[in-house]
Short mmCIF file of C-alpha atoms in Angstrom, two decimals:
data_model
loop_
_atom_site.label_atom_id
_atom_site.label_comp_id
_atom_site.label_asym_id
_atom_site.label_seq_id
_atom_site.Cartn_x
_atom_site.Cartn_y
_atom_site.Cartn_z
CA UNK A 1 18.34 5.87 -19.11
CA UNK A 2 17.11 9.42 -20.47
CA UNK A 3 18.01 12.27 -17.87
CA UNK A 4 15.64 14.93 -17.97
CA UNK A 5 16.49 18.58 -17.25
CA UNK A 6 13.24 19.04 -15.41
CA UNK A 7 10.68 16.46 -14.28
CA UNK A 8 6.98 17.64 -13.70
CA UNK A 9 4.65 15.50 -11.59
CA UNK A 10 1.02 16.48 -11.96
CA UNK A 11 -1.01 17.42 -15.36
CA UNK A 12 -3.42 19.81 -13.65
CA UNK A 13 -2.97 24.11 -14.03
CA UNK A 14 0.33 24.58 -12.32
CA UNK A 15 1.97 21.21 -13.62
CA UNK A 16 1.26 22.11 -17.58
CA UNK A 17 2.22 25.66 -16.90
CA UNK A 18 5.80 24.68 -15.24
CA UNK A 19 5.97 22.25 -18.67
CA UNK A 20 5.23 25.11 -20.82
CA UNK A 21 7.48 27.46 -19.23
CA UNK A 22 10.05 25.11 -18.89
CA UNK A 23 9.86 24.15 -22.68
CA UNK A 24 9.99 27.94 -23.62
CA UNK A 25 13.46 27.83 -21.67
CA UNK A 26 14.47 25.56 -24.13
CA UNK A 27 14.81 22.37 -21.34
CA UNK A 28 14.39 19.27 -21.41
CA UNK A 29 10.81 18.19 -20.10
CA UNK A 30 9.61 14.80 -18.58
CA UNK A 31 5.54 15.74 -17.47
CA UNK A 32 3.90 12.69 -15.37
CA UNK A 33 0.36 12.54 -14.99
CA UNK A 34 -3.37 11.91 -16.75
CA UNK A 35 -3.65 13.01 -20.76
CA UNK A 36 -7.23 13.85 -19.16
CA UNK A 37 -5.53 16.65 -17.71
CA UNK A 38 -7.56 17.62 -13.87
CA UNK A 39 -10.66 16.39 -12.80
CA UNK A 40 -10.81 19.25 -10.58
CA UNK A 41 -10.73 21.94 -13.29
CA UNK A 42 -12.59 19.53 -16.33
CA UNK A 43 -15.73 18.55 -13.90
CA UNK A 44 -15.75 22.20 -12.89
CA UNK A 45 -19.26 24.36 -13.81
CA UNK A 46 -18.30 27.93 -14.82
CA UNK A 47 -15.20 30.35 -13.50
CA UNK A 48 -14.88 33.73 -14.02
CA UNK A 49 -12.02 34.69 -11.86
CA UNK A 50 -9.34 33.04 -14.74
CA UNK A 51 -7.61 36.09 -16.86
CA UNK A 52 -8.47 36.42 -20.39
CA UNK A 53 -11.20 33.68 -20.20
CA UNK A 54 -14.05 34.79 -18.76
CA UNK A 55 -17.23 32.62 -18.04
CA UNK A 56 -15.74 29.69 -19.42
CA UNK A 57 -16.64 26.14 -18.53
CA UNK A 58 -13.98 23.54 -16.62
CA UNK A 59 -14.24 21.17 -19.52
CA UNK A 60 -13.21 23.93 -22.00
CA UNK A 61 -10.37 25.14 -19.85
CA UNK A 62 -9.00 21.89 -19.06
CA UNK A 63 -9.30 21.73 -23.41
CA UNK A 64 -7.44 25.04 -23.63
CA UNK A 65 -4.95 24.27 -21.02
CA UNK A 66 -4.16 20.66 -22.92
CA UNK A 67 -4.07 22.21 -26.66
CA UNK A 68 -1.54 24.85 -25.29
CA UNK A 69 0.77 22.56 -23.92
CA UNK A 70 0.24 20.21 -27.10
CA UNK A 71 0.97 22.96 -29.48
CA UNK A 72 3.98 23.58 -26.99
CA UNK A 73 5.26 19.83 -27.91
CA UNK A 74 4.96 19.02 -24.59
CA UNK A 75 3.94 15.37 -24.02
CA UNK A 76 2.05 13.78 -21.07
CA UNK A 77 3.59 10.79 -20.03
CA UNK A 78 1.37 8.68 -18.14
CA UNK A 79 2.82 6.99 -15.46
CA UNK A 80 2.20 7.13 -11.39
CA UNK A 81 4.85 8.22 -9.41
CA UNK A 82 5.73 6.20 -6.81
CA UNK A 83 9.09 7.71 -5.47
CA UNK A 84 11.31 10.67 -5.84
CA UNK A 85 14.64 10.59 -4.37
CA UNK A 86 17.22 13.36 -4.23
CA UNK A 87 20.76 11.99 -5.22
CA UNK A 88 22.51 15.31 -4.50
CA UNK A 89 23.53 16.01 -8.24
CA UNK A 90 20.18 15.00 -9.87
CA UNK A 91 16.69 12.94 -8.98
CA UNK A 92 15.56 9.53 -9.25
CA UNK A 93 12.04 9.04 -9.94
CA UNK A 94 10.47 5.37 -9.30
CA UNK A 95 7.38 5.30 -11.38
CA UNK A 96 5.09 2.19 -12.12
CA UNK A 97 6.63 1.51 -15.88
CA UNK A 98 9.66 2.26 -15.19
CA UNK A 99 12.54 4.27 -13.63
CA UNK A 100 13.73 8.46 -14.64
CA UNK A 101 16.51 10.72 -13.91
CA UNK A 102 15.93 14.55 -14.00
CA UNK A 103 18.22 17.32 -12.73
CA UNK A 104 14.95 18.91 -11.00
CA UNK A 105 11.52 18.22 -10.00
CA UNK A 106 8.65 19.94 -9.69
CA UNK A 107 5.83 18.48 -7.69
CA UNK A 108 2.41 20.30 -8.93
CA UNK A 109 0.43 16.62 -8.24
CA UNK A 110 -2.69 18.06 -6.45
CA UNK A 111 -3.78 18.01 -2.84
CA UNK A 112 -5.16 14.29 -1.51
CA UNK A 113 -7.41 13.62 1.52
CA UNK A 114 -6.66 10.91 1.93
CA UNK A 115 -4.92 9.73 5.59
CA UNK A 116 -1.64 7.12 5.76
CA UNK A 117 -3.54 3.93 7.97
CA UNK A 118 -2.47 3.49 11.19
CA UNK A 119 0.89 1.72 11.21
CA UNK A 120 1.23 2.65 7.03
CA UNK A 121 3.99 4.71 7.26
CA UNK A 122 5.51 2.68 10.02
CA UNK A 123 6.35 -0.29 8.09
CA UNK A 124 6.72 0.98 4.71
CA UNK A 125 9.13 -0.19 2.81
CA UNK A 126 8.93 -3.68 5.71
CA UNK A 127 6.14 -5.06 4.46
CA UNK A 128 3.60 -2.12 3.47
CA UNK A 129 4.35 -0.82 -0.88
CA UNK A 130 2.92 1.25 -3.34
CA UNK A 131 3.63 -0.48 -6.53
CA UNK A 132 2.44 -4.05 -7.26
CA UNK A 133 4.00 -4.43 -10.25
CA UNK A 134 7.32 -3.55 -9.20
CA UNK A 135 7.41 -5.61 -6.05
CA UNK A 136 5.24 -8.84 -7.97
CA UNK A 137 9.18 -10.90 -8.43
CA UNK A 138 9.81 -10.73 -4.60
CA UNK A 139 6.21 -12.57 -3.83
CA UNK A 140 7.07 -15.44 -5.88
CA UNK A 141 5.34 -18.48 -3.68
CA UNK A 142 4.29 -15.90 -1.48
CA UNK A 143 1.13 -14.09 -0.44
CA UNK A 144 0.03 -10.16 -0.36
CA UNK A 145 -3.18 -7.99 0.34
CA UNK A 146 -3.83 -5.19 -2.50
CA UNK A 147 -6.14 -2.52 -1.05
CA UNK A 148 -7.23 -0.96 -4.40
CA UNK A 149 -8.95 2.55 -5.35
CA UNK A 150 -9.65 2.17 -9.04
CA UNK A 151 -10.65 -0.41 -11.86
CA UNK A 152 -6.84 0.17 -13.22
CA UNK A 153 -5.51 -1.68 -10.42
CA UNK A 154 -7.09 -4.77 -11.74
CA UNK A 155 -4.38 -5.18 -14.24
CA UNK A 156 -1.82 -5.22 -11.19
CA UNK A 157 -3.42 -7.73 -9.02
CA UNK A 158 -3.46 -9.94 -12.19
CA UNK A 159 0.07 -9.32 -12.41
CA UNK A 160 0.83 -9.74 -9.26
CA UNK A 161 -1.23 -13.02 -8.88
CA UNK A 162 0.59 -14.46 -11.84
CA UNK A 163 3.78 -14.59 -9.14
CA UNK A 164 1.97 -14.73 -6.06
CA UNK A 165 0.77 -18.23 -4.48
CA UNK A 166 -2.62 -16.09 -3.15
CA UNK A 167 -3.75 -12.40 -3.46
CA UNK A 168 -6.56 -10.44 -1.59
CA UNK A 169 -8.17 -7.88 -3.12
CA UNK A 170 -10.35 -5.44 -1.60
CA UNK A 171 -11.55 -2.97 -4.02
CA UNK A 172 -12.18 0.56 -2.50
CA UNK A 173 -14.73 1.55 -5.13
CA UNK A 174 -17.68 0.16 -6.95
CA UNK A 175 -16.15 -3.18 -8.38
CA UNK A 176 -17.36 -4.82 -11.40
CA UNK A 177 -14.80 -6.77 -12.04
CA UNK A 178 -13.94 -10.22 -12.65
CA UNK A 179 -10.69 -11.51 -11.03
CA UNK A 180 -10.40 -14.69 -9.99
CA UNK A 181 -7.74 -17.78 -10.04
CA UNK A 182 -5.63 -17.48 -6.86
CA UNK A 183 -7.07 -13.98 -6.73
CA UNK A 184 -9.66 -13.42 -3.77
CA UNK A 185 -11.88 -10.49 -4.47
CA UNK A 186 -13.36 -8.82 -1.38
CA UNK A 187 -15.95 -5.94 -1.81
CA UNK A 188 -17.33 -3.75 1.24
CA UNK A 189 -14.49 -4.00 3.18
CA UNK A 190 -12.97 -1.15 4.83
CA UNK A 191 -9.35 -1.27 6.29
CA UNK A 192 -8.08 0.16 9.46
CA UNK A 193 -4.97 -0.37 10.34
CA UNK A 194 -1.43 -2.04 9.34
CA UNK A 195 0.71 -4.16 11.45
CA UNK A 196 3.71 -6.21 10.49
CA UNK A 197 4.97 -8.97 13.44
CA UNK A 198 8.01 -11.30 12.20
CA UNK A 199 7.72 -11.47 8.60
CA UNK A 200 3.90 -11.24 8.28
CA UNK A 201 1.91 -8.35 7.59
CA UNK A 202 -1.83 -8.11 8.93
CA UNK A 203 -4.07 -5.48 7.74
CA UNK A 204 -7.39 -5.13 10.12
CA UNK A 205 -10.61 -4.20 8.38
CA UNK A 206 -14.20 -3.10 9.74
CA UNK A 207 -14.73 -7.40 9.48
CA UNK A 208 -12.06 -9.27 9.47
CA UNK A 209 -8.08 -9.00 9.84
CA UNK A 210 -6.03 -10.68 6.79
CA UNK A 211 -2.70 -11.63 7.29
CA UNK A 212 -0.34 -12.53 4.00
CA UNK A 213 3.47 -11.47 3.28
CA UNK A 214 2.97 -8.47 1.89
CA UNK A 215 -0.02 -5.72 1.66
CA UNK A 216 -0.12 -3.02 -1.21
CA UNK A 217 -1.75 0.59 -1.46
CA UNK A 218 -2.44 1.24 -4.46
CA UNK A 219 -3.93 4.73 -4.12
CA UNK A 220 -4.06 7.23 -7.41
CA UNK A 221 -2.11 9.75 -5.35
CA UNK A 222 0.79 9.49 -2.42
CA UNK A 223 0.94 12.35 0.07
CA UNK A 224 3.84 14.30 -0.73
CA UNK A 225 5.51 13.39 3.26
CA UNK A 226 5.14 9.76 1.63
CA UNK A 227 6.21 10.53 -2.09
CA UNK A 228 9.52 12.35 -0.96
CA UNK A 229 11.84 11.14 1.92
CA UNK A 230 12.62 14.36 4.16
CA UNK A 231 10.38 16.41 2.40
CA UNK A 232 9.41 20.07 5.14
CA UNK A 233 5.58 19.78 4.94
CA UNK A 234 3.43 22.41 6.46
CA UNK A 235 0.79 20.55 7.72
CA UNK A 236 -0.69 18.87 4.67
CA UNK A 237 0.83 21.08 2.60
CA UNK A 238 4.71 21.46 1.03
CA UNK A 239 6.47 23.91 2.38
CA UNK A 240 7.83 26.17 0.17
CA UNK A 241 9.08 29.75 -0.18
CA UNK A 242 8.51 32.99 -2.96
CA UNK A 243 10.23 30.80 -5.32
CA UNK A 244 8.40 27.57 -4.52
CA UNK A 245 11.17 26.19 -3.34
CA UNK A 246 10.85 23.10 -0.99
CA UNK A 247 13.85 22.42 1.91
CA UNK A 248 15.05 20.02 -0.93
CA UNK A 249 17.67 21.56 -2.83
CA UNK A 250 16.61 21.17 -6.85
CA UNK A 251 13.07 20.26 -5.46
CA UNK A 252 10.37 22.94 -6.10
CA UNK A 253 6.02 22.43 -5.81
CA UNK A 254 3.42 24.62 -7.19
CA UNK A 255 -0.52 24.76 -6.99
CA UNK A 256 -2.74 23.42 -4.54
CA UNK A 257 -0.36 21.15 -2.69
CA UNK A 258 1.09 24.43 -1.76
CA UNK A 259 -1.80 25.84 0.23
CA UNK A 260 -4.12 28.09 -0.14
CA UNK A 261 -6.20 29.44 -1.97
CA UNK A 262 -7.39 26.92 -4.15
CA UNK A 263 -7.65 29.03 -7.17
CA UNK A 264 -6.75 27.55 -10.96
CA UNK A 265 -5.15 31.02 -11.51
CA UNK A 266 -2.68 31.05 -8.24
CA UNK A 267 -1.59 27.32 -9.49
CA UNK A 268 -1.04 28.43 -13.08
CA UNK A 269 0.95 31.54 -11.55
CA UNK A 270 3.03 28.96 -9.18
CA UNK A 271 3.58 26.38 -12.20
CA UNK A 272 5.73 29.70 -13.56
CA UNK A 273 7.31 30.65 -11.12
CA UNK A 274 8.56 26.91 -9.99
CA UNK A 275 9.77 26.32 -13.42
CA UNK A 276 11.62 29.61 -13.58
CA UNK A 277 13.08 29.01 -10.30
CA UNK A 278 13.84 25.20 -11.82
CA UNK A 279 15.68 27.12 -14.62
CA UNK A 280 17.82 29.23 -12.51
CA UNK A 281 18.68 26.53 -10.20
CA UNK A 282 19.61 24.77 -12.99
CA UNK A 283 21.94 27.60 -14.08
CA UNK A 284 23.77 27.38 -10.94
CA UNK A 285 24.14 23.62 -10.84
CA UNK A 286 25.60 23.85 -14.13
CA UNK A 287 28.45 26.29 -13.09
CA UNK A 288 29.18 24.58 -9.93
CA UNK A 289 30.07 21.24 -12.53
CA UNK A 290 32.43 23.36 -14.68
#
């Protein structure tokens, strides 16, 4: 497995800044995210707050921000996290395609809204995952629930179902699908809450409770307090000091996820900084191994 010097999880202002920065630094670079680059900064109208670009449009920023890093050689790898472990001398990273190793990370992924159900975090890891494709050999013969938030997670039910004796799917967003087999597609269903009682797992919904081995999130973004065991949040934000560095030691976050204000700029000046302060931490590790 490749080992990274610094990993970068988000492709949005502050996560292709701390690539860039870290490149120029002459490190090794692993960048997880969308080639799209940030919704929130291509569907955006006109800003004229960002330095050197005045009155410019979202969609040609978010072009500008994606040539730089290109012409960088930094590459997007696209991939959802689901997992980042600290393993005292470097980090694992569990990802849908696969598994990484870096030396740092830099979390620049964006702030969600959206809430853990009740009972989610409760029984995660017993019963409640994020990954469907990484889980699918464990439900051989067995059943699961996938609540799903985007077309993409199609491809994982199918997956999934392909192991599973019975899936239920209940799409989150405007399906158009066309699953079917041992796949059971449920549309205008809401979910409430999670419980897991000797060996079954029960989701409730707005109309009916299912009950199967197994139920799977698959959201397109995992609250940092979920994403990172023992990670200091301050309220739904990371905690992190002048150097945007988190409580985890090698761990550092930039942009939004950081707090306020939500400003491209401030998350293009964090995205420095962390990778700077990646750099020197880096540095030190490296003299504490000789």
């Amino acid at each position: 497995m490749e080992k990274f010097d610094i990993a970068v999880i988000g492709t949005g202002p502050a996560g292709l800044e701390a690539a860039i920065t870290a490149k120029v630094r002459n490190k090794t670079v692993l960048l997880l995210g969308n080639k799209g680059s940030s919704d929130k900064v291509s569907k955006a109208h006109t800003i004229q707050n960002y330095l050197g670009l005045p009155e410019v449009s979202g969609e040609d920023m978010a072009k500008a921000f994606l040539n730089h890093a290109k012409s960088m050689g930094v590459e997007i790898t696209e991939d959802k996290v689901n997992a980042v472990y600290s393993m005292g001398q470097y980090f694992a990273i569990q990802c849908h395609n696969g598994d990484y190793e870096a030396s740092s990370v830099i979390i620049a992924a964006g702030l969600t809204a959206m809430k853990p159900f009740p009972g989610e975090m409760e029984f995660l890891g017993r019963g409640v995952s994020y990954c469907a494709t990484c889980d699918a050999a464990l439900y051989k013969g067995k059943s699961a629930i996938i609540v799903a938030y985007s077309e993409n997670d199609e491809e994982e039910a199918e997956f999934l179902a392909e192991r599973a004796e019975k899936v239920y799917y209940l799409p989150q967003y405007d399906y158009k699908g066309s699953l079917g087999g041992n796949i059971e597609v449920s549309v205008d269903v809401k979910p409430a809450s999670i419980a897991y009682t000797d060996g079954t797992a029960f989701l409730a919904t707005d109309k009916d409770t299912y009950k199967a081995d197994g139920i799977f999130i698959l959201r397109e973004q995992i609250a940092p307090s979920q994403l990172v065991p023992g990670l200091q949040m301050d309220g739904n934000h990371i905690a992190v000091d002048r150097s945007m560095a988190t409580n985890i030691k090698g761990l550092f976050a930039c942009g939004d996820i950081t707090g306020t204000p939500y400003q491209y700029i401030k998350a293009a000046g964090e995205g420095n900084v962390a990778a700077l302060s990646a750099v020197s931490y880096l540095a030190e590790l490296k003299k504490s191994q000789n």
